[in-house]
Coordinates of C-alpha atoms in Angstrom, one line a residue:
M132 CA 21.1 -10.9 11.9
Q133 CA 17.6 -11.9 10.5
R134 CA 17.0 -13.5 7.2
A135 CA 14.4 -11.6 5.1
A136 CA 12.0 -13.0 2.7
G137 CA 13.6 -14.2 -0.6
G138 CA 16.9 -15.1 1.1
D139 CA 18.2 -11.6 1.6
F140 CA 19.8 -10.5 4.8
D141 CA 18.8 -7.6 6.9
D142 CA 20.7 -6.6 10.0
R143 CA 17.9 -4.5 11.7
V144 CA 17.0 -5.3 15.2
I145 CA 13.7 -7.2 15.4
E146 CA 13.5 -8.0 19.1
I147 CA 11.4 -7.1 22.1
E148 CA 13.6 -4.9 24.3
T149 CA 11.7 -4.5 27.6
R150 CA 14.2 -2.6 29.6
R151 CA 15.0 -0.1 26.8
I152 CA 11.3 0.7 26.4
L153 CA 10.4 1.0 30.1
N154 CA 13.5 3.0 30.9
R155 CA 13.0 5.6 28.1
R156 CA 12.4 9.1 29.4
Q157 CA 9.9 10.8 27.1
E158 CA 10.5 14.4 26.1
H159 CA 7.6 16.0 24.3
Y160 CA 8.5 17.4 20.8
G161 CA 6.5 19.8 18.6
V162 CA 6.4 20.6 14.9
I163 CA 4.6 23.6 13.4
D164 CA 4.0 23.2 9.7
V165 CA 3.4 26.5 7.9
G166 CA 1.7 25.3 4.8
S167 CA 0.0 27.0 1.9
N168 CA -3.5 26.3 3.1
S169 CA -3.2 25.6 6.8
I170 CA -0.8 26.1 9.7
R171 CA -0.7 23.0 11.9
L172 CA 0.9 22.2 15.3
V173 CA 1.5 18.5 16.2
V174 CA 2.9 17.7 19.7
Y175 CA 4.4 14.2 19.8
D176 CA 5.0 12.2 22.9
D177 CA 8.7 11.8 22.1
L178 CA 11.3 12.2 19.4
S179 CA 11.4 8.5 18.5
R180 CA 11.0 5.9 15.7
A181 CA 7.2 5.6 16.4
P182 CA 6.2 9.2 17.4
F183 CA 2.6 9.3 18.8
P184 CA 0.7 12.6 18.5
R185 CA -0.5 13.9 21.9
F186 CA -2.1 17.1 20.4
N187 CA -3.0 18.3 17.0
E188 CA -4.3 21.7 16.0
K189 CA -4.8 23.4 12.7
S190 CA -5.5 26.9 11.6
L191 CA -6.8 27.6 8.1
V192 CA -4.8 30.7 7.4
A193 CA -4.7 30.1 3.6
L194 CA -1.3 31.7 3.0
G195 CA -1.4 30.7 -0.6
A196 CA -4.6 32.5 -1.2
G197 CA -3.1 35.5 0.6
I198 CA -0.5 36.2 -2.1
G199 CA -1.6 39.2 -4.1
E200 CA -1.1 40.0 -7.8
D201 CA 2.2 41.6 -6.9
G202 CA 3.4 38.2 -5.6
R203 CA 3.5 39.4 -2.0
F204 CA 1.7 38.4 1.2
S205 CA -0.7 41.1 2.4
D206 CA -0.1 42.6 5.8
K207 CA -3.4 41.0 7.0
T208 CA -2.2 37.5 5.8
I209 CA 1.1 37.9 7.7
A210 CA -0.7 39.0 10.8
R211 CA -3.1 36.0 10.7
A212 CA -0.1 33.6 10.3
V213 CA 1.9 35.2 13.1
D214 CA -1.2 35.0 15.4
A215 CA -1.6 31.3 14.6
V216 CA 2.0 30.4 15.2
S217 CA 2.1 32.5 18.4
R218 CA -0.9 30.7 19.8
M219 CA 0.5 27.3 18.8
S220 CA 3.9 28.2 20.3
A221 CA 2.2 29.2 23.6
I222 CA 0.2 25.9 23.7
A223 CA 3.4 23.8 23.1
K224 CA 5.3 25.6 25.8
A225 CA 2.4 25.1 28.2
M226 CA 2.6 21.4 27.4
E227 CA 6.3 21.5 28.4
V228 CA 7.5 20.7 24.9
T229 CA 11.3 20.6 25.0
R230 CA 11.8 21.4 21.3
I231 CA 9.7 23.1 18.7
D232 CA 10.6 23.1 15.0
V233 CA 8.9 25.4 12.5
L234 CA 8.8 24.3 8.8
A235 CA 7.5 26.6 6.0
T236 CA 6.8 25.3 2.5
E237 CA 5.4 26.4 -0.9
A238 CA 3.6 29.6 -0.1
T239 CA 6.4 31.0 2.0
R240 CA 9.1 30.2 -0.5
K241 CA 7.0 31.5 -3.4
A242 CA 6.0 34.9 -1.9
K243 CA 8.3 37.7 -2.7
N244 CA 8.1 38.9 0.9
G245 CA 8.3 35.4 2.5
D246 CA 11.3 36.7 4.5
D247 CA 9.0 39.2 6.1
L248 CA 6.8 36.4 7.4
I249 CA 9.7 34.5 8.8
A250 CA 11.1 37.6 10.5
A251 CA 7.6 38.4 12.0
I252 CA 7.3 34.8 13.4
R253 CA 10.8 35.0 14.8
E254 CA 10.1 38.4 16.6
A255 CA 6.8 37.2 18.0
T256 CA 7.8 33.8 19.2
G257 CA 11.6 33.5 19.3
L258 CA 11.3 30.5 17.0
E259 CA 13.5 30.2 13.9
P260 CA 11.4 28.9 11.0
R261 CA 13.1 26.9 8.3
V262 CA 11.9 27.5 4.7
L263 CA 12.2 24.3 2.8
A264 CA 13.1 24.3 -0.9
G265 CA 10.8 22.2 -3.1
E266 CA 13.2 19.3 -3.4
E267 CA 13.9 19.4 0.4
E268 CA 10.1 19.1 1.0
A269 CA 9.9 16.1 -1.3
H270 CA 13.0 14.6 0.4
F271 CA 11.6 14.9 3.9
T272 CA 8.1 13.8 2.8
A273 CA 9.7 10.6 1.3
Y274 CA 11.4 9.9 4.6
G275 CA 7.9 10.3 6.2
V276 CA 6.8 7.3 4.2
I277 CA 9.9 5.4 5.1
S278 CA 9.1 6.2 8.8
G279 CA 5.5 5.0 8.5
F280 CA 5.9 1.7 6.6
F281 CA 8.1 -1.3 6.6
Q282 CA 10.7 -1.1 3.8
P283 CA 8.5 0.8 1.3
K284 CA 9.4 0.8 -2.4
G285 CA 7.9 2.9 -5.2
M286 CA 7.0 6.5 -5.8
I287 CA 5.5 8.9 -3.2
G288 CA 3.4 11.9 -3.8
D289 CA 2.3 14.6 -1.3
I290 CA -0.3 17.1 -2.4
G291 CA -0.5 20.2 -0.3
G292 CA -2.3 23.5 -0.7
G293 CA 0.3 25.0 -3.0
S294 CA 2.4 22.2 -4.5
L295 CA 2.8 18.5 -5.3
E296 CA 6.0 16.8 -4.2
V297 CA 7.0 13.5 -5.7
A298 CA 10.0 11.3 -4.8
E299 CA 11.2 7.7 -5.0
V300 CA 11.7 5.5 -2.0
I301 CA 13.7 2.3 -1.9
G302 CA 13.5 0.5 1.4
D303 CA 15.3 2.8 3.9
R304 CA 16.6 5.4 1.5
V305 CA 15.3 8.1 -0.9
S306 CA 16.7 8.2 -4.4
D307 CA 17.8 11.4 -6.1
R308 CA 14.7 11.2 -8.4
L309 CA 12.5 13.8 -6.7
T310 CA 10.7 17.0 -7.8
S311 CA 8.2 19.7 -6.7
M312 CA 5.5 20.9 -9.0
P313 CA 2.9 23.8 -8.6
L314 CA 0.0 21.3 -8.5
G315 CA -1.4 22.0 -5.0
A316 CA -5.1 22.0 -4.4
L317 CA -5.4 25.8 -4.5
P318 CA -3.8 26.5 -7.9
V319 CA -5.5 23.5 -9.5
K320 CA -8.9 24.6 -8.1
A321 CA -8.3 28.0 -9.7
R322 CA -7.8 26.2 -13.0
L323 CA -10.8 24.0 -12.5
D324 CA -12.9 27.1 -12.0
E325 CA -12.0 27.9 -15.7
G326 CA -13.1 24.5 -16.9
Y327 CA -12.3 20.8 -16.5
S328 CA -10.7 20.2 -19.9
E329 CA -8.5 23.2 -19.5
A330 CA -7.4 22.2 -16.0
K331 CA -6.7 18.7 -17.1
Q332 CA -4.5 19.9 -20.0
W333 CA -2.6 22.2 -17.7
V334 CA -2.0 19.5 -15.1
D335 CA -0.9 17.0 -17.8
G336 CA 1.6 19.5 -19.3
I337 CA 3.3 20.0 -15.9
L338 CA 3.4 16.3 -15.2
A339 CA 4.9 15.5 -18.7
E340 CA 7.7 18.0 -18.0
S341 CA 8.5 17.1 -14.3
L342 CA 7.1 13.8 -13.2
P343 CA 9.8 11.0 -13.2
P344 CA 8.7 7.5 -14.4
L345 CA 7.9 4.7 -12.0
L346 CA 10.9 2.3 -12.2
T347 CA 10.9 0.5 -8.9
E348 CA 7.9 -1.4 -7.4
P349 CA 4.6 -0.5 -9.1
V350 CA 3.3 1.2 -6.0
F351 CA 2.3 4.8 -5.4
H352 CA 2.1 6.2 -1.8
A353 CA -0.4 9.0 -1.5
I354 CA 0.1 11.7 1.1
G355 CA -1.7 14.9 2.0
G356 CA -5.1 15.9 3.4
G357 CA -6.7 16.1 0.0
W358 CA -5.8 12.6 -1.0
R359 CA -6.5 11.2 2.5
A360 CA -10.0 12.7 2.1
L361 CA -10.4 10.6 -1.1
A362 CA -9.5 7.5 1.0
R363 CA -12.0 8.4 3.7
V364 CA -14.8 8.8 1.2
R365 CA -14.0 5.5 -0.4
I366 CA -13.8 3.6 3.0
A367 CA -17.2 5.1 3.9
Q368 CA -18.8 4.3 0.6
E369 CA -17.7 0.7 0.8
R370 CA -18.4 0.4 4.5
L371 CA -15.0 -1.2 5.1
P372 CA -14.3 -2.7 8.5
I373 CA -11.1 -0.7 9.0
S374 CA -11.6 3.1 8.9
V375 CA -7.9 4.0 9.4
V376 CA -6.6 5.7 6.3
H377 CA -2.9 4.9 7.0
G378 CA -2.1 1.7 5.1
F379 CA -5.3 1.6 3.2
E380 CA -4.7 0.6 -0.4
M381 CA -6.6 0.4 -3.6
P382 CA -6.0 -0.9 -7.1
A383 CA -4.6 2.0 -9.1
E384 CA -7.1 1.7 -11.9
E385 CA -10.0 1.6 -9.6
L386 CA -8.8 4.7 -7.7
R387 CA -8.2 6.5 -11.0
K388 CA -11.8 6.1 -12.1
F389 CA -13.1 7.0 -8.6
A390 CA -10.9 10.2 -8.6
K391 CA -11.9 11.1 -12.1
A392 CA -15.5 11.0 -11.2
I393 CA -15.0 13.3 -8.1
A394 CA -12.9 15.7 -10.2
K395 CA -15.9 16.5 -12.3
M396 CA -18.2 17.2 -9.2
T397 CA -19.4 20.5 -8.0
P398 CA -18.7 21.5 -4.4
E399 CA -22.4 20.8 -3.7
E400 CA -22.1 17.3 -5.0
V401 CA -18.8 16.7 -3.1
A402 CA -20.6 17.8 0.1
E403 CA -23.0 14.9 -0.3
L404 CA -20.2 12.3 -0.3
P405 CA -20.0 10.1 2.9
D406 CA -17.4 11.2 5.5
V407 CA -16.0 14.0 3.4
P408 CA -14.1 16.5 5.7
G409 CA -15.9 19.8 5.6
R410 CA -12.7 21.8 5.0
R411 CA -12.0 19.7 1.9
I412 CA -15.3 20.3 0.1
E413 CA -14.1 23.2 -2.0
T414 CA -10.8 21.6 -3.0
L415 CA -11.5 17.9 -3.2
A416 CA -12.2 17.9 -6.9
A417 CA -8.9 19.6 -7.5
S418 CA -7.0 17.0 -5.4
A419 CA -9.0 14.2 -7.2
L420 CA -8.0 15.6 -10.6
V421 CA -4.3 15.6 -9.8
M422 CA -4.6 12.0 -8.5
S423 CA -6.3 10.8 -11.6
R424 CA -3.7 12.4 -13.9
V425 CA -0.7 11.2 -11.8
L426 CA -2.0 7.7 -11.9
K427 CA -2.6 7.8 -15.6
K428 CA 1.0 9.0 -16.1
L429 CA 2.8 6.7 -13.7
A430 CA 0.5 3.6 -14.3
P431 CA 1.2 1.9 -10.9
E432 CA -0.6 -1.3 -9.9
R433 CA -1.8 -0.1 -6.5
V434 CA -2.0 3.0 -4.3
V435 CA -1.2 3.0 -0.6
F436 CA -2.4 6.0 1.5
S437 CA -0.1 7.4 4.2
A438 CA -0.9 9.5 7.2
F439 CA 2.9 10.1 7.6
G440 CA 4.5 12.8 5.5
L441 CA 6.6 15.9 5.9
R442 CA 6.5 16.3 9.7
E443 CA 7.2 12.6 10.3
G444 CA 10.0 12.6 7.7
W445 CA 11.6 15.6 9.4
I446 CA 11.4 13.8 12.8
Y447 CA 12.9 10.6 11.3
R448 CA 15.9 12.5 10.0
Q449 CA 16.6 13.9 13.5
L450 CA 17.1 10.4 14.8
D451 CA 20.4 8.6 15.0
A452 CA 21.1 5.7 12.6
E453 CA 20.3 3.0 15.2
E454 CA 17.0 4.5 16.0
Q455 CA 16.1 5.0 12.4
Y456 CA 16.7 1.4 11.7
R457 CA 14.3 0.1 14.3
D458 CA 11.0 -1.4 13.1
P459 CA 8.1 1.1 13.4
L460 CA 5.4 -1.5 14.1
L461 CA 7.4 -3.2 16.9
E462 CA 8.4 0.1 18.5
C463 CA 4.7 1.2 18.5
A464 CA 3.5 -2.2 19.9
Q465 CA 6.1 -2.2 22.7
A466 CA 5.3 1.4 23.6
I467 CA 1.6 0.6 23.9
G468 CA 1.7 -2.9 25.3
L469 CA 4.6 -3.2 27.7
P470 CA 3.8 -0.3 30.1
V471 CA 0.2 -1.6 30.7
A472 CA 1.1 -5.3 31.1
R473 CA 0.9 -7.1 34.4
V474 CA 4.4 -8.5 33.8
P475 CA 6.1 -6.5 31.1
E476 CA 9.0 -9.0 30.9
F477 CA 6.6 -11.8 29.8
S478 CA 6.2 -10.4 26.3
E479 CA 9.9 -10.9 25.7
A480 CA 9.7 -14.5 27.1
L481 CA 6.7 -15.2 24.9
G482 CA 8.6 -14.0 21.9
R483 CA 11.4 -16.5 22.7
W484 CA 8.9 -19.3 23.4
T485 CA 7.2 -18.9 19.9
D486 CA 10.5 -18.4 18.0
D487 CA 10.3 -21.8 16.4
L488 CA 6.5 -21.9 16.0
F489 CA 6.6 -21.2 12.2
P490 CA 9.5 -22.9 10.3
G491 CA 11.0 -20.6 7.7
E492 CA 9.5 -17.5 9.2
T493 CA 10.3 -14.4 7.2
L494 CA 11.4 -11.1 8.6
A495 CA 7.9 -9.6 7.9
G496 CA 6.4 -12.6 9.8
R497 CA 8.7 -12.2 12.7
R498 CA 7.9 -8.5 13.2
L499 CA 4.1 -9.4 13.3
R500 CA 4.6 -12.2 15.7
L501 CA 6.7 -10.1 18.1
A502 CA 4.3 -7.2 17.9
A503 CA 1.5 -9.6 18.9
C504 CA 3.6 -10.7 21.9
A505 CA 4.3 -7.1 22.9
L506 CA 0.5 -6.5 22.9
T507 CA -0.3 -9.7 24.6
D508 CA -1.7 -8.2 27.9
I509 CA -3.5 -5.1 26.6
G510 CA -6.9 -6.4 27.5
W511 CA -6.3 -7.9 31.0
R512 CA -8.2 -5.1 32.7
D513 CA -11.3 -5.7 30.6
H514 CA -14.1 -8.1 31.8
E515 CA -13.3 -11.6 30.7
K516 CA -16.5 -11.8 28.6
V517 CA -15.5 -8.9 26.4
R518 CA -11.7 -9.1 26.3
A519 CA -11.5 -11.0 23.1
K520 CA -13.9 -8.9 21.0
E521 CA -12.7 -5.6 22.6
S522 CA -9.1 -6.4 21.7
F523 CA -10.1 -7.4 18.2
Q524 CA -11.9 -4.2 17.5
R525 CA -9.2 -2.1 19.2
L526 CA -6.4 -3.4 17.1
L527 CA -8.4 -3.0 13.9
Q528 CA -8.7 0.7 14.4
F529 CA -5.6 1.6 16.5
P530 CA -3.3 4.2 14.8
F531 CA -0.4 1.9 14.3
V532 CA 2.4 2.7 11.8
G533 CA 4.5 0.3 9.8
I534 CA 1.5 -1.9 9.1
T535 CA -1.0 -2.7 6.3
H536 CA -4.7 -3.3 6.7
P537 CA -4.3 -7.1 6.2
E538 CA -1.6 -7.0 8.9
R539 CA -3.9 -5.2 11.2
A540 CA -6.5 -7.9 10.7
F541 CA -3.8 -10.5 11.4
L542 CA -2.9 -8.9 14.8
A543 CA -6.5 -8.5 15.6
V544 CA -7.2 -12.2 15.1
V545 CA -4.1 -13.1 17.1
L546 CA -5.3 -11.1 20.1
L547 CA -8.9 -12.4 19.7
C548 CA -7.6 -16.0 20.0
R549 CA -5.1 -15.1 22.7
Y550 CA -8.2 -14.2 24.8
G551 CA -10.1 -17.3 23.8
G552 CA -12.4 -15.7 21.2
K553 CA -14.0 -17.5 18.3
L554 CA -13.7 -17.0 14.6
D555 CA -17.5 -16.3 14.3
D556 CA -19.4 -14.6 11.5
E557 CA -18.6 -11.1 12.9
V558 CA -14.9 -11.8 12.7
R559 CA -15.1 -13.5 9.3
A560 CA -16.9 -10.5 7.9
V561 CA -13.6 -8.7 8.5
T562 CA -11.0 -11.4 7.8
D563 CA -12.6 -12.8 4.6
A564 CA -11.8 -9.6 2.7
L565 CA -8.3 -9.1 4.2
L566 CA -6.7 -12.4 5.0
A567 CA -5.9 -15.4 2.9
P568 CA -6.9 -18.7 4.6
A569 CA -3.3 -19.6 5.4
D570 CA -2.7 -16.2 7.1
L571 CA -5.9 -16.6 9.1
R572 CA -4.9 -20.0 10.2
R573 CA -1.4 -18.8 11.2
A574 CA -3.0 -16.0 13.2
E575 CA -5.3 -18.4 15.0
I576 CA -2.4 -20.8 15.9
L577 CA -0.3 -18.0 17.3
G578 CA -3.2 -16.7 19.4
R579 CA -4.0 -20.1 20.8
V580 CA -0.3 -20.7 21.6
M581 CA -0.1 -17.3 23.4
Q582 CA -3.2 -18.2 25.4
L583 CA -1.6 -21.5 26.4
G584 CA 1.6 -19.8 27.4
H585 CA -0.2 -17.4 29.7
R586 CA -2.4 -20.1 31.3
F587 CA 0.5 -22.6 31.8
S588 CA 3.0 -20.1 33.2
A589 CA 0.7 -17.6 35.1
A590 CA 2.6 -15.0 32.9
V591 CA 5.8 -15.8 34.8
P592 CA 8.8 -15.8 32.4
E593 CA 10.8 -18.3 34.4
I594 CA 8.0 -20.9 34.4
L595 CA 7.4 -20.4 30.6
D596 CA 11.1 -21.1 30.1
H597 CA 10.6 -24.5 31.7
A598 CA 8.5 -25.9 28.9
T599 CA 8.6 -26.3 25.2
L600 CA 5.7 -26.7 22.7
E601 CA 6.1 -29.4 20.1
I602 CA 3.7 -29.6 17.1
E603 CA 4.2 -32.9 15.3
A604 CA 2.1 -34.9 12.8
D605 CA 0.7 -37.2 15.5
A606 CA 0.2 -34.9 18.4
V607 CA 0.8 -31.5 20.0
R608 CA 2.8 -31.8 23.1
L609 CA 3.6 -29.5 26.0
R610 CA 6.8 -30.8 27.3
I611 CA 7.7 -29.9 30.9
L612 CA 11.4 -29.5 31.5
D613 CA 11.2 -28.9 35.3
Q614 CA 8.8 -30.9 37.3
R615 CA 8.3 -28.0 39.7
S616 CA 6.5 -26.3 36.9
N617 CA 4.3 -29.3 36.0
P618 CA 0.7 -27.9 35.5
D619 CA -2.0 -29.5 37.5
S620 CA -4.9 -28.0 35.7
D621 CA -7.5 -29.2 33.3
A622 CA -7.6 -25.6 32.0
V623 CA -4.1 -26.0 30.6
L624 CA -5.0 -29.2 28.7
Q625 CA -8.1 -27.6 27.3
R626 CA -6.0 -24.8 25.9
L627 CA -3.5 -27.2 24.5
K628 CA -6.4 -29.0 22.8
K629 CA -7.3 -25.6 21.2
V630 CA -3.8 -25.4 19.8
A631 CA -4.1 -28.9 18.4
K632 CA -7.5 -28.1 16.8
A633 CA -6.1 -24.9 15.2
T634 CA -3.1 -26.9 13.7
G635 CA -5.3 -29.8 12.5
V636 CA -3.8 -32.4 14.9
D637 CA -6.1 -34.8 16.8
V638 CA -4.0 -35.5 19.9
A639 CA -2.9 -33.1 22.7
E640 CA -0.9 -34.2 25.6
I641 CA 1.3 -32.9 28.4
V642 CA 4.5 -34.8 28.7

């Protein structure tokens, strides 16, 4: 049982488990999301705690726009949707996907003949779509945030083409405070076409009636393509060093002003924004309007963007309790790092060897340290002159889950130092904005210690187990417990001196 920050206890497993990871037999899994604006297929490498997308295809069928004045899908709209799902089903089966789930949301449940669409998909593909009720959609979306972050707390909001789902997450569970509102990008755009003031008043009226207050942590998790597009534009405008949207966060008031400005733009003005997705140009102002009004109503302190939502929440709920409780970052790091390592078992040994490196280590700190150990050999095939910087850049942009942008920077610095890299101006340009000096120092220490462990042991777990590292006020000592493992190399002492320098100690010695 691990002690969490603040003295609380958490019984989740935070360990490197080499045999379990290497012995896992992957079975590809697919989800087809029949949304109001698009139909999307995502094929994942496995049904697991850290599912990694192997293939992603989207078809802009615009089901929501295909509902006529009589409240029914047109025959043409149904035909387009069936063609899209049929093609995606064929692709998934060709990829030897063992299971395909089809989820339908707002447009299908809203249309009077939604059952006709479901029947047509069933007849054409043999698949059995599940039409989610509004609260079900909010429920699974909230679990997507739980799947994609480490113990998230606060409110989540998912804007789609037809609706906005809002729910509350508390660590590993979803509260009963959840709702679905007709504030998707398409209906809000229709209102905006009539005038900004009228649209704002209409949005505010629905929020006043249906949006629950923010009573947990002052954090709002933003999900959905429209809101991710806002994050992409902001990242590009500011030229931020990490371009990954998942885990990107902004002060809520800053984002509200930014979204309010975009909400008043024409499509032509939106098209001039940096890195704006072309398919979002027509609806970005609508998504921005909903964001600005939600933030005004909830008044959180910060907003965290999530790439995980309905599909990942659905996956999460298919897992057993033991798998759900695993840490998403460590699962991802192990899945990436262990299969490519020269000696996969060394990561586990390195985790044990560094267990006492940071006294009073929190659960959050432990998961970062073990993730770094799991990734310790990802650059060994690179040329020695580029390993450090290549690993640094790779970890900054890699699609990890369960991680914030500062934590990405932390891991990137650890791997930079593990490969002997320097904290030069290029690195500082990234870390100064993301890491406090104490966190940067801890990352450097861990990286230098990992480099020492590799050099001393030749990445052999048994040799590493024959030594301990002692960091005292007067010296940093590598204490050899078995003389057969005694290093006869100046290179080991040089790396030990780097550890000493990182910790601010003058003396380094091998005992």
